[in-house]
mmCIF file of C-alpha atoms in Angstrom:
data_model
loop_
_atom_site.group_PDB
_atom_site.id
_atom_site.type_symbol
_atom_site.label_atom_id
_atom_site.label_comp_id
_atom_site.label_asym_id
_atom_site.label_seq_id
_atom_site.Cartn_x
_atom_site.Cartn_y
_atom_site.Cartn_z
ATOM 1 C CA UNK C 10 20.886 -48.953 64.214
ATOM 2 C CA UNK C 11 22.590 -52.017 63.392
ATOM 3 C CA UNK C 12 24.747 -52.762 60.396
ATOM 4 C CA UNK C 13 21.964 -54.027 58.008
ATOM 5 C CA UNK C 14 19.489 -51.283 58.930
ATOM 6 C CA UNK C 15 22.247 -48.709 58.585
ATOM 7 C CA UNK C 16 22.805 -49.750 55.209
ATOM 8 C CA UNK C 17 19.171 -49.742 54.277
ATOM 9 C CA UNK C 18 18.649 -46.328 55.800
ATOM 10 C CA UNK C 19 21.651 -45.019 53.753
ATOM 11 C CA UNK C 20 19.973 -46.270 50.776
ATOM 12 C CA UNK C 21 16.891 -44.229 51.355
ATOM 13 C CA UNK C 22 18.132 -41.359 49.281
ATOM 14 C CA UNK C 23 16.442 -38.351 47.672
ATOM 15 C CA UNK C 24 16.727 -40.120 44.269
ATOM 16 C CA UNK C 25 14.888 -43.308 45.852
ATOM 17 C CA UNK C 26 12.169 -40.961 47.349
ATOM 18 C CA UNK C 27 11.782 -39.530 43.746
ATOM 19 C CA UNK C 28 11.552 -42.867 42.062
ATOM 20 C CA UNK C 29 9.002 -44.104 44.700
ATOM 21 C CA UNK C 30 7.019 -41.043 44.338
ATOM 22 C CA UNK C 31 6.321 -41.514 40.716
ATOM 23 C CA UNK C 32 3.388 -43.906 40.721
ATOM 24 C CA UNK C 33 1.857 -41.590 43.325
ATOM 25 C CA UNK C 34 2.362 -38.532 41.007
ATOM 26 C CA UNK C 35 0.740 -40.137 38.068
ATOM 27 C CA UNK C 36 -2.421 -41.198 40.163
ATOM 28 C CA UNK C 37 -2.717 -37.748 41.455
ATOM 29 C CA UNK C 38 -2.723 -36.295 37.981
ATOM 30 C CA UNK C 39 -5.894 -37.665 37.191
ATOM 31 C CA UNK C 40 -7.725 -37.000 40.546
ATOM 32 C CA UNK C 41 -6.438 -33.583 40.830
ATOM 33 C CA UNK C 42 -7.557 -32.968 37.225
ATOM 34 C CA UNK C 43 -11.088 -34.059 38.192
ATOM 35 C CA UNK C 44 -10.884 -31.807 41.208
ATOM 36 C CA UNK C 45 -9.763 -28.844 39.002
ATOM 37 C CA UNK C 46 -12.724 -29.356 36.578
ATOM 38 C CA UNK C 47 -15.109 -29.469 39.351
ATOM 39 C CA UNK C 48 -13.710 -26.233 40.831
ATOM 40 C CA UNK C 49 -14.297 -24.411 37.662
ATOM 41 C CA UNK C 50 -17.835 -25.974 37.380
ATOM 42 C CA UNK C 51 -18.596 -24.282 40.944
ATOM 43 C CA UNK C 52 -17.378 -20.975 39.555
ATOM 44 C CA UNK C 53 -13.987 -20.930 41.386
ATOM 45 C CA UNK C 54 -11.125 -19.271 39.411
ATOM 46 C CA UNK C 55 -8.207 -21.562 38.207
ATOM 47 C CA UNK C 56 -5.736 -19.632 40.435
ATOM 48 C CA UNK C 57 -8.101 -20.136 43.576
ATOM 49 C CA UNK C 58 -8.424 -23.928 42.833
ATOM 50 C CA UNK C 59 -4.654 -24.122 42.228
ATOM 51 C CA UNK C 60 -3.950 -22.291 45.612
ATOM 52 C CA UNK C 61 -6.317 -24.983 47.239
ATOM 53 C CA UNK C 62 -4.352 -27.633 45.881
ATOM 54 C CA UNK C 63 -0.807 -26.357 46.309
ATOM 55 C CA UNK C 64 -1.890 -25.683 50.220
ATOM 56 C CA UNK C 65 -4.126 -28.663 51.069
ATOM 57 C CA UNK C 66 -3.039 -31.957 49.340
ATOM 58 C CA UNK C 67 -6.234 -33.653 50.357
ATOM 59 C CA UNK C 68 -8.838 -35.011 47.710
ATOM 60 C CA UNK C 69 -11.843 -35.512 49.758
ATOM 61 C CA UNK C 70 -11.246 -32.786 51.939
ATOM 62 C CA UNK C 71 -10.669 -30.255 49.075
ATOM 63 C CA UNK C 72 -13.829 -31.473 47.486
ATOM 64 C CA UNK C 73 -15.806 -30.743 50.531
ATOM 65 C CA UNK C 74 -14.246 -27.432 50.748
ATOM 66 C CA UNK C 75 -15.261 -26.446 47.455
ATOM 67 C CA UNK C 76 -18.602 -27.537 47.931
ATOM 68 C CA UNK C 77 -18.770 -25.234 50.875
ATOM 69 C CA UNK C 78 -17.422 -22.424 49.017
ATOM 70 C CA UNK C 79 -20.010 -22.884 46.211
ATOM 71 C CA UNK C 80 -22.806 -23.103 48.854
ATOM 72 C CA UNK C 81 -21.393 -19.997 50.285
ATOM 73 C CA UNK C 82 -20.728 -21.588 53.739
ATOM 74 C CA UNK C 83 -19.019 -19.956 56.609
ATOM 75 C CA UNK C 84 -15.647 -20.038 57.816
ATOM 76 C CA UNK C 85 -16.770 -22.145 60.731
ATOM 77 C CA UNK C 86 -18.208 -24.822 58.639
ATOM 78 C CA UNK C 87 -14.979 -25.013 56.796
ATOM 79 C CA UNK C 88 -13.197 -25.670 60.027
ATOM 80 C CA UNK C 89 -15.517 -28.065 61.694
ATOM 81 C CA UNK C 90 -15.737 -30.092 58.454
ATOM 82 C CA UNK C 91 -12.176 -30.115 57.461
ATOM 83 C CA UNK C 92 -11.213 -31.402 61.000
ATOM 84 C CA UNK C 93 -13.537 -34.304 60.680
ATOM 85 C CA UNK C 94 -12.847 -35.112 57.244
ATOM 86 C CA UNK C 95 -9.067 -35.096 57.753
ATOM 87 C CA UNK C 96 -8.931 -36.560 61.205
ATOM 88 C CA UNK C 97 -7.455 -39.827 59.937
ATOM 89 C CA UNK C 98 -4.192 -37.757 59.148
ATOM 90 C CA UNK C 99 -3.654 -37.258 62.770
ATOM 91 C CA UNK C 100 -3.433 -41.181 63.324
ATOM 92 C CA UNK C 101 -1.349 -41.565 60.319
ATOM 93 C CA UNK C 102 1.055 -38.843 61.465
ATOM 94 C CA UNK C 103 1.116 -40.347 65.054
ATOM 95 C CA UNK C 104 2.108 -43.734 63.444
ATOM 96 C CA UNK C 105 4.626 -42.141 61.077
ATOM 97 C CA UNK C 106 6.122 -40.029 64.116
ATOM 98 C CA UNK C 107 7.653 -43.398 65.404
ATOM 99 C CA UNK C 108 9.789 -43.717 62.434
ATOM 100 C CA UNK C 109 11.708 -40.323 62.858
ATOM 101 C CA UNK C 110 15.071 -40.239 64.150
ATOM 102 C CA UNK C 111 17.345 -37.594 65.269
ATOM 103 C CA UNK C 112 18.202 -36.209 61.860
ATOM 104 C CA UNK C 113 14.550 -35.160 61.499
ATOM 105 C CA UNK C 114 15.178 -31.768 63.104
ATOM 106 C CA UNK C 115 12.196 -29.465 63.787
ATOM 107 C CA UNK C 116 12.295 -27.553 60.785
ATOM 108 C CA UNK C 117 12.209 -30.708 58.630
ATOM 109 C CA UNK C 118 9.227 -32.167 60.780
ATOM 110 C CA UNK C 119 7.489 -28.902 60.323
ATOM 111 C CA UNK C 120 7.947 -29.085 56.335
ATOM 112 C CA UNK C 121 7.434 -33.019 55.936
ATOM 113 C CA UNK C 122 4.316 -33.090 57.913
ATOM 114 C CA UNK C 123 2.442 -30.988 55.138
ATOM 115 C CA UNK C 124 3.082 -33.942 52.779
ATOM 116 C CA UNK C 125 1.468 -36.755 54.999
ATOM 117 C CA UNK C 126 -1.045 -37.811 52.397
ATOM 118 C CA UNK C 127 -2.735 -41.412 52.214
ATOM 119 C CA UNK C 128 -0.325 -42.711 49.359
ATOM 120 C CA UNK C 129 2.496 -41.003 50.629
ATOM 121 C CA UNK C 130 2.102 -42.189 54.255
ATOM 122 C CA UNK C 131 1.390 -45.690 52.778
ATOM 123 C CA UNK C 132 4.836 -45.849 51.003
ATOM 124 C CA UNK C 133 6.759 -44.226 53.942
ATOM 125 C CA UNK C 134 5.232 -46.487 56.683
ATOM 126 C CA UNK C 135 5.975 -49.662 54.914
ATOM 127 C CA UNK C 136 9.724 -48.786 54.927
ATOM 128 C CA UNK C 137 11.601 -51.235 57.592
ATOM 129 C CA UNK C 138 13.833 -48.767 58.976
ATOM 130 C CA UNK C 139 13.781 -45.204 60.418
ATOM 131 C CA UNK C 140 12.896 -42.614 57.639
ATOM 132 C CA UNK C 141 15.702 -40.470 56.297
ATOM 133 C CA UNK C 142 14.608 -36.926 55.794
ATOM 134 C CA UNK C 143 16.068 -36.529 52.222
ATOM 135 C CA UNK C 144 14.001 -39.769 51.153
ATOM 136 C CA UNK C 145 10.825 -38.171 52.615
ATOM 137 C CA UNK C 146 11.600 -35.041 50.796
ATOM 138 C CA UNK C 147 12.201 -36.876 47.477
ATOM 139 C CA UNK C 148 9.008 -38.754 48.253
ATOM 140 C CA UNK C 149 6.652 -35.788 48.529
ATOM 141 C CA UNK C 150 8.158 -33.902 45.501
ATOM 142 C CA UNK C 151 6.805 -35.286 42.544
ATOM 143 C CA UNK C 152 3.245 -36.130 44.054
ATOM 144 C CA UNK C 153 3.190 -32.393 45.026
ATOM 145 C CA UNK C 154 4.039 -31.539 41.484
ATOM 146 C CA UNK C 155 1.508 -33.900 40.072
ATOM 147 C CA UNK C 156 -1.316 -32.718 42.257
ATOM 148 C CA UNK C 157 -0.679 -29.061 41.342
ATOM 149 C CA UNK C 158 -0.390 -29.645 37.717
ATOM 150 C CA UNK C 159 -3.367 -31.809 37.386
ATOM 151 C CA UNK C 160 -5.330 -29.075 39.245
ATOM 152 C CA UNK C 161 -4.171 -26.386 36.963
ATOM 153 C CA UNK C 162 -4.895 -28.181 33.833
ATOM 154 C CA UNK C 163 -8.365 -29.245 35.187
ATOM 155 C CA UNK C 164 -9.336 -25.788 36.326
ATOM 156 C CA UNK C 165 -8.130 -24.269 32.901
ATOM 157 C CA UNK C 166 -9.765 -26.984 30.912
ATOM 158 C CA UNK C 167 -12.822 -26.861 32.755
ATOM 159 C CA UNK C 168 -13.631 -23.258 31.579
ATOM 160 C CA UNK C 169 -13.003 -24.104 27.941
ATOM 161 C CA UNK C 170 -14.964 -27.501 27.783
ATOM 162 C CA UNK C 171 -18.519 -27.418 26.482
ATOM 163 C CA UNK C 172 -21.262 -27.800 29.029
ATOM 164 C CA UNK C 173 -21.917 -31.350 27.807
ATOM 165 C CA UNK C 174 -18.682 -32.492 28.560
ATOM 166 C CA UNK C 175 -17.932 -30.764 31.950
ATOM 167 C CA UNK C 176 -21.124 -32.341 33.185
ATOM 168 C CA UNK C 177 -20.164 -35.340 32.171
ATOM 169 C CA UNK C 178 -16.865 -35.120 33.883
ATOM 170 C CA UNK C 179 -18.678 -33.859 37.029
ATOM 171 C CA UNK C 180 -19.527 -37.310 38.106
ATOM 172 C CA UNK C 181 -15.669 -38.239 37.995
ATOM 173 C CA UNK C 182 -14.761 -37.488 41.550
ATOM 174 C CA UNK C 183 -17.670 -39.228 42.832
ATOM 175 C CA UNK C 184 -17.173 -42.272 40.571
ATOM 176 C CA UNK C 185 -13.610 -42.394 42.036
ATOM 177 C CA UNK C 186 -15.113 -42.258 45.624
ATOM 178 C CA UNK C 187 -17.313 -45.049 44.822
ATOM 179 C CA UNK C 188 -14.498 -47.093 43.636
ATOM 180 C CA UNK C 189 -12.925 -46.537 47.138
ATOM 181 C CA UNK C 190 -15.836 -47.427 49.346
ATOM 182 C CA UNK C 191 -17.595 -50.071 47.244
ATOM 183 C CA UNK C 192 -15.231 -52.885 46.807
ATOM 184 C CA UNK C 193 -14.438 -53.482 50.634
ATOM 185 C CA UNK C 194 -18.227 -53.799 51.148
ATOM 186 C CA UNK C 195 -17.930 -57.268 49.599
ATOM 187 C CA UNK C 196 -15.655 -58.499 52.302
ATOM 188 C CA UNK C 197 -16.104 -56.317 55.224
ATOM 189 C CA UNK C 198 -19.360 -56.191 57.611
ATOM 190 C CA UNK C 199 -18.291 -53.235 59.404
ATOM 191 C CA UNK C 200 -17.650 -51.064 56.230
ATOM 192 C CA UNK C 201 -20.952 -52.002 54.697
ATOM 193 C CA UNK C 202 -22.977 -51.148 57.751
ATOM 194 C CA UNK C 203 -20.873 -47.824 58.315
ATOM 195 C CA UNK C 204 -21.648 -46.796 54.592
ATOM 196 C CA UNK C 205 -25.408 -47.658 54.762
ATOM 197 C CA UNK C 206 -25.841 -45.706 58.120
ATOM 198 C CA UNK C 207 -23.835 -42.760 56.749
ATOM 199 C CA UNK C 208 -25.597 -42.592 53.490
ATOM 200 C CA UNK C 209 -28.996 -42.934 55.236
ATOM 201 C CA UNK C 210 -28.511 -39.907 57.487
ATOM 202 C CA UNK C 211 -26.871 -38.101 54.742
ATOM 203 C CA UNK C 212 -30.122 -38.461 52.664
ATOM 204 C CA UNK C 213 -32.340 -37.845 55.603
ATOM 205 C CA UNK C 214 -30.548 -34.552 56.243
ATOM 206 C CA UNK C 215 -30.783 -33.698 52.829
ATOM 207 C CA UNK C 216 -34.498 -34.161 52.292
ATOM 208 C CA UNK C 217 -36.193 -33.640 55.431
ATOM 209 C CA UNK C 218 -37.387 -29.777 55.480
ATOM 210 C CA UNK C 219 -37.093 -28.956 59.119
ATOM 211 C CA UNK C 220 -33.660 -30.494 59.678
ATOM 212 C CA UNK C 221 -32.397 -28.037 56.950
ATOM 213 C CA UNK C 222 -30.650 -25.804 59.489
ATOM 214 C CA UNK C 223 -28.042 -28.974 59.795
ATOM 215 C CA UNK C 224 -27.319 -29.210 56.216
ATOM 216 C CA UNK C 225 -23.898 -27.781 56.182
ATOM 217 C CA UNK C 226 -22.868 -30.189 58.648
ATOM 218 C CA UNK C 227 -24.627 -33.134 57.133
ATOM 219 C CA UNK C 228 -21.437 -34.786 56.181
ATOM 220 C CA UNK C 229 -19.899 -34.846 59.605
ATOM 221 C CA UNK C 230 -23.016 -35.658 61.333
ATOM 222 C CA UNK C 231 -23.525 -38.537 59.225
ATOM 223 C CA UNK C 232 -20.126 -39.608 59.262
ATOM 224 C CA UNK C 233 -19.494 -39.209 62.861
ATOM 225 C CA UNK C 234 -22.764 -41.128 63.915
ATOM 226 C CA UNK C 235 -21.929 -44.026 61.500
ATOM 227 C CA UNK C 236 -18.396 -44.392 62.428
ATOM 228 C CA UNK C 237 -18.911 -44.072 66.275
ATOM 229 C CA UNK C 238 -21.820 -47.072 66.098
ATOM 230 C CA UNK C 239 -19.885 -49.159 63.652
ATOM 231 C CA UNK C 240 -16.530 -48.994 65.777
ATOM 232 C CA UNK C 241 -18.457 -50.220 68.674
ATOM 233 C CA UNK C 242 -20.200 -53.094 66.820
ATOM 234 C CA UNK C 243 -17.376 -54.022 64.657
ATOM 235 C CA UNK C 244 -14.098 -52.954 66.154
ATOM 236 C CA UNK C 245 -11.176 -53.565 64.055
ATOM 237 C CA UNK C 246 -9.246 -56.231 65.470
ATOM 238 C CA UNK C 247 -5.372 -55.537 66.329
ATOM 239 C CA UNK C 248 -3.935 -58.930 66.563
ATOM 240 C CA UNK C 249 -1.744 -59.747 63.833
ATOM 241 C CA UNK C 250 -2.954 -61.845 61.039
ATOM 242 C CA UNK C 251 -6.542 -62.564 62.449
ATOM 243 C CA UNK C 252 -8.245 -59.479 61.297
ATOM 244 C CA UNK C 253 -11.550 -60.304 59.697
ATOM 245 C CA UNK C 254 -11.919 -56.392 59.114
ATOM 246 C CA UNK C 255 -9.076 -56.243 56.916
ATOM 247 C CA UNK C 256 -9.326 -56.774 53.277
ATOM 248 C CA UNK C 257 -7.007 -59.382 51.317
ATOM 249 C CA UNK C 258 -4.651 -56.736 49.779
ATOM 250 C CA UNK C 259 -4.138 -55.493 53.202
ATOM 251 C CA UNK C 260 -3.102 -58.596 54.890
ATOM 252 C CA UNK C 261 -0.580 -58.802 51.834
ATOM 253 C CA UNK C 262 0.905 -55.439 52.972
ATOM 254 C CA UNK C 263 1.180 -56.680 56.618
ATOM 255 C CA UNK C 264 2.890 -59.882 55.387
ATOM 256 C CA UNK C 265 5.467 -57.686 53.578
ATOM 257 C CA UNK C 266 5.920 -55.602 56.513
ATOM 258 C CA UNK C 267 6.802 -58.738 58.683
ATOM 259 C CA UNK C 268 9.052 -60.227 55.997
ATOM 260 C CA UNK C 269 11.299 -57.053 55.331
ATOM 261 C CA UNK C 270 12.761 -56.284 58.988
ATOM 262 C CA UNK C 271 14.195 -59.945 58.971
ATOM 263 C CA UNK C 272 16.019 -59.786 55.825
ATOM 264 C CA UNK C 273 16.913 -56.290 55.074
ATOM 265 C CA UNK C 274 19.764 -57.650 52.806
ATOM 266 C CA UNK C 275 17.145 -58.599 50.118
ATOM 267 C CA UNK C 276 16.694 -54.742 49.967
ATOM 268 C CA UNK C 277 16.013 -54.532 46.073
ATOM 269 C CA UNK C 278 13.529 -57.636 46.107
ATOM 270 C CA UNK C 279 11.316 -56.194 48.972
ATOM 271 C CA UNK C 280 11.476 -52.737 47.785
ATOM 272 C CA UNK C 281 10.150 -53.731 44.556
ATOM 273 C CA UNK C 282 7.256 -55.716 46.294
ATOM 274 C CA UNK C 283 6.693 -52.458 48.229
ATOM 275 C CA UNK C 284 6.574 -50.651 45.271
ATOM 276 C CA UNK C 285 4.290 -52.837 43.596
ATOM 277 C CA UNK C 286 2.102 -52.867 46.816
ATOM 278 C CA UNK C 287 1.922 -49.122 46.377
ATOM 279 C CA UNK C 288 1.281 -49.213 42.701
ATOM 280 C CA UNK C 289 -1.680 -51.435 43.409
ATOM 281 C CA UNK C 290 -2.794 -49.037 46.360
ATOM 282 C CA UNK C 291 -2.540 -45.800 44.287
ATOM 283 C CA UNK C 292 -4.510 -47.492 41.111
ATOM 284 C CA UNK C 293 -7.280 -49.126 43.284
ATOM 285 C CA UNK C 294 -7.625 -47.440 46.792
ATOM 286 C CA UNK C 295 -7.186 -43.971 46.919
ATOM 287 C CA UNK C 296 -7.621 -42.695 50.453
ATOM 288 C CA UNK C 297 -9.153 -45.605 52.141
ATOM 289 C CA UNK C 298 -6.991 -48.839 51.628
ATOM 290 C CA UNK C 299 -4.029 -47.068 52.848
ATOM 291 C CA UNK C 300 -5.907 -46.264 55.725
ATOM 292 C CA UNK C 301 -6.368 -49.781 56.380
ATOM 293 C CA UNK C 302 -2.908 -50.371 55.922
ATOM 294 C CA UNK C 303 -2.365 -47.987 58.781
ATOM 295 C CA UNK C 304 -4.659 -50.439 60.802
ATOM 296 C CA UNK C 305 -2.406 -53.215 59.928
ATOM 297 C CA UNK C 306 0.606 -51.453 60.798
ATOM 298 C CA UNK C 307 -0.844 -50.918 64.214
ATOM 299 C CA UNK C 308 -0.570 -55.037 64.347
ATOM 300 C CA UNK C 309 3.196 -54.901 64.083
ATOM 301 C CA UNK C 310 4.455 -57.389 66.707
ATOM 302 C CA UNK C 311 5.822 -54.690 69.439
ATOM 303 C CA UNK C 312 2.139 -53.475 69.740
ATOM 304 C CA UNK C 313 0.347 -56.767 70.155
ATOM 305 C CA UNK C 314 1.535 -57.310 73.710
ATOM 306 C CA UNK C 315 0.024 -54.050 74.771
ATOM 307 C CA UNK C 316 -3.209 -55.056 72.832
ATOM 308 C CA UNK C 317 -3.590 -58.338 74.306
ATOM 309 C CA UNK C 318 -3.423 -56.703 77.757
ATOM 310 C CA UNK C 319 -6.631 -54.697 76.933
ATOM 311 C CA UNK E 28 -18.620 -15.581 46.968
ATOM 312 C CA UNK E 29 -15.665 -12.884 46.380
ATOM 313 C CA UNK E 30 -12.176 -14.124 45.445
ATOM 314 C CA UNK E 31 -10.824 -12.853 48.385
ATOM 315 C CA UNK E 32 -13.378 -14.716 50.484
ATOM 316 C CA UNK E 33 -12.569 -17.872 48.683
ATOM 317 C CA UNK E 34 -8.823 -17.453 49.346
ATOM 318 C CA UNK E 35 -9.754 -17.059 52.919
ATOM 319 C CA UNK E 36 -11.439 -20.473 52.699
ATOM 320 C CA UNK E 37 -8.814 -22.114 50.954
ATOM 321 C CA UNK E 38 -6.024 -20.847 53.647
ATOM 322 C CA UNK E 39 -8.295 -21.903 56.303
ATOM 323 C CA UNK E 40 -8.653 -25.477 55.065
ATOM 324 C CA UNK E 41 -5.136 -25.512 54.628
ATOM 325 C CA UNK E 42 -4.378 -24.260 58.120
ATOM 326 C CA UNK E 43 -6.672 -27.121 59.766
ATOM 327 C CA UNK E 44 -5.380 -29.808 57.672
ATOM 328 C CA UNK E 45 -1.757 -28.777 58.454
ATOM 329 C CA UNK E 46 -2.333 -28.675 62.183
ATOM 330 C CA UNK E 47 -3.705 -31.950 62.027
ATOM 331 C CA UNK E 48 -0.888 -33.253 60.209
ATOM 332 C CA UNK E 49 1.971 -31.379 62.002
ATOM 333 C CA UNK E 50 1.197 -31.887 65.689
ATOM 334 C CA UNK E 51 1.829 -35.351 65.900
ATOM 335 C CA UNK E 52 4.729 -35.511 63.425
ATOM 336 C CA UNK E 53 6.426 -32.881 65.444
ATOM 337 C CA UNK E 54 5.464 -33.403 69.212
ATOM 338 C CA UNK E 55 4.126 -37.107 69.697
ATOM 339 C CA UNK E 56 6.149 -40.010 70.851
ATOM 340 C CA UNK E 57 3.554 -42.395 71.936
ATOM 341 C CA UNK E 58 1.161 -44.479 70.057
ATOM 342 C CA UNK E 59 -2.445 -44.338 70.006
ATOM 343 C CA UNK E 60 -3.488 -47.506 72.003
ATOM 344 C CA UNK E 61 -7.107 -47.312 72.359
ATOM 345 C CA UNK E 62 -8.729 -50.055 70.125
ATOM 346 C CA UNK E 63 -11.991 -47.870 69.924
ATOM 347 C CA UNK E 64 -10.154 -44.813 68.778
ATOM 348 C CA UNK E 65 -8.425 -46.643 66.134
ATOM 349 C CA UNK E 66 -11.569 -48.509 65.042
ATOM 350 C CA UNK E 67 -13.315 -45.305 64.860
ATOM 351 C CA UNK E 68 -10.324 -43.735 62.753
ATOM 352 C CA UNK E 69 -10.511 -46.831 60.386
ATOM 353 C CA UNK E 70 -14.131 -46.119 59.469
ATOM 354 C CA UNK E 71 -14.144 -42.470 59.435
ATOM 355 C CA UNK E 72 -12.769 -42.230 55.687
ATOM 356 C CA UNK E 73 -15.563 -44.751 54.471
ATOM 357 C CA UNK E 74 -18.186 -42.837 56.586
ATOM 358 C CA UNK E 75 -17.131 -39.544 55.232
ATOM 359 C CA UNK E 76 -16.924 -40.483 51.635
ATOM 360 C CA UNK E 77 -20.134 -42.021 51.449
ATOM 361 C CA UNK E 78 -21.982 -39.143 53.117
ATOM 362 C CA UNK E 79 -20.196 -36.848 50.603
ATOM 363 C CA UNK E 80 -21.185 -39.006 47.629
ATOM 364 C CA UNK E 81 -24.921 -39.560 48.588
ATOM 365 C CA UNK E 82 -27.163 -38.058 47.533
ATOM 366 C CA UNK E 83 -24.627 -35.382 46.106
ATOM 367 C CA UNK E 84 -23.912 -37.656 43.227
ATOM 368 C CA UNK E 85 -27.401 -37.664 41.791
ATOM 369 C CA UNK E 86 -26.923 -33.859 41.149
ATOM 370 C CA UNK E 87 -23.599 -34.079 39.803
ATOM 371 C CA UNK E 88 -24.370 -33.935 36.138
ATOM 372 C CA UNK E 89 -27.156 -31.573 36.216
ATOM 373 C CA UNK E 90 -29.499 -34.357 35.131
ATOM 374 C CA UNK E 91 -30.885 -37.016 37.555
ATOM 375 C CA UNK E 92 -31.025 -39.558 35.124
ATOM 376 C CA UNK E 93 -27.667 -39.304 33.411
ATOM 377 C CA UNK E 94 -26.215 -39.071 37.041
ATOM 378 C CA UNK E 95 -27.928 -42.317 38.068
ATOM 379 C CA UNK E 96 -26.763 -43.952 35.075
ATOM 380 C CA UNK E 97 -23.249 -42.864 36.002
ATOM 381 C CA UNK E 98 -23.766 -44.054 39.543
ATOM 382 C CA UNK E 99 -24.920 -47.448 38.409
ATOM 383 C CA UNK E 100 -21.840 -47.793 36.150
ATOM 384 C CA UNK E 101 -19.533 -46.630 38.786
ATOM 385 C CA UNK E 102 -21.011 -49.233 41.384
ATOM 386 C CA UNK E 103 -20.879 -51.954 38.658
ATOM 387 C CA UNK E 104 -17.425 -51.106 37.407
ATOM 388 C CA UNK E 105 -16.085 -51.096 41.185
ATOM 389 C CA UNK E 106 -17.562 -54.250 41.808
ATOM 390 C CA UNK E 107 -15.649 -55.590 38.908
ATOM 391 C CA UNK E 108 -12.539 -54.312 40.602
ATOM 392 C CA UNK E 109 -11.384 -51.684 37.990
ATOM 393 C CA UNK E 110 -9.083 -49.163 39.228
ATOM 394 C CA UNK E 111 -9.970 -45.724 40.266
ATOM 395 C CA UNK E 112 -9.471 -44.045 37.006
ATOM 396 C CA UNK E 113 -10.997 -46.514 34.925
ATOM 397 C CA UNK E 114 -14.196 -46.370 37.049
ATOM 398 C CA UNK E 115 -14.208 -42.743 36.682
ATOM 399 C CA UNK E 116 -13.631 -42.669 32.855
ATOM 400 C CA UNK E 117 -16.226 -45.470 32.470
ATOM 401 C CA UNK E 118 -18.867 -43.459 34.544
ATOM 402 C CA UNK E 119 -18.004 -40.401 32.601
ATOM 403 C CA UNK E 120 -18.496 -41.952 29.238
ATOM 404 C CA UNK E 121 -21.644 -43.537 30.417
ATOM 405 C CA UNK E 122 -23.054 -40.121 31.473
ATOM 406 C CA UNK E 123 -22.000 -38.702 28.075
ATOM 407 C CA UNK E 124 -23.828 -41.619 26.272
ATOM 408 C CA UNK E 125 -26.957 -41.167 28.379
ATOM 409 C CA UNK E 126 -26.938 -37.158 27.657
ATOM 410 C CA UNK E 127 -26.566 -38.027 24.120
ATOM 411 C CA UNK E 128 -29.475 -40.471 23.832
ATOM 412 C CA UNK E 129 -31.796 -37.948 25.962
ATOM 413 C CA UNK E 130 -30.662 -35.230 23.332
ATOM 414 C CA UNK E 131 -31.620 -37.273 20.792
ATOM 415 C CA UNK E 132 -34.981 -38.481 22.011
#
């Protein structure tokens, strides 16, 4: 690494990680609270709900998991559904792996990979230099605490709350999912079509009697069919800057990405820009927008040569 | 489901999720270049979340009517670009009010 990069790299301290993790942790408190309440609605003991949150760190995945538990599903269902619902973490992990240097020893990799959540990924991938292990550990810590605490509180309160209140809260997680999937629909045809197809299959599989044997896999089947179809019809363009599929706030993210490596000396400015980006992301777009950040990161210049060859 | 079985499920979920995250982080060096694969992985979160949400959201509150009210509020609030938390809060309040109205009628 050259001088400027070296200097930035050394600024990625544990403390810095903690600081960058604060907005994520705050967002996690509310989502995990809703998860905790939902778990208690399903009759899952608070300790089990907490265990789930402490070992998984996924919002959609955990919800799907407790739905299967509530429906007394099989371990096989759990394995298959978790693979599909969490498949995106594979891509995130691949792209993040490019930013790891020699000081990320095997034990550190094994530990830190557990913390690859959508939001943590978004922050980490936006850093212009290699990642410093102590930074990543700092980044993971507060969100982990927030995620666990929120779950505990939600799971405990869920038992105490009157029925009317917990049924009103029952819609909270779904409302958050709607807040993730609906906004991009206004600008993105691919996403709109994907959602329409996915919902159609999901509804059909729910109501048509002779298909009921497929019900436990309704989510995966619907999701895969719609994603496979839409990925063909509306492929995500990988050329830098000309991506119709990319919502506006994502274009901002990729601009920031391009701006930063050129001028590492203005560290504090760009870091604040990134932090603002993350604050926006964690407020408005839980899982998905960060995913789209992933797509734009694939447009970073060193890849475009390979892409245009395709 | 017994608590032991629930714990088994919890750990299975965790194991699968961990392996998915761990393998590339620990072993991979090359990037995924296929545009199709990247597109697929791009759309999957939306596909999964929407399949999970519908039709399940209509049964989330124990009453289809209040759930529908909550759904509509969530959609409208999302289109008005409120943040995740605000959308959820508004939706919950809407459900609460709907429940109250139904109770009073």
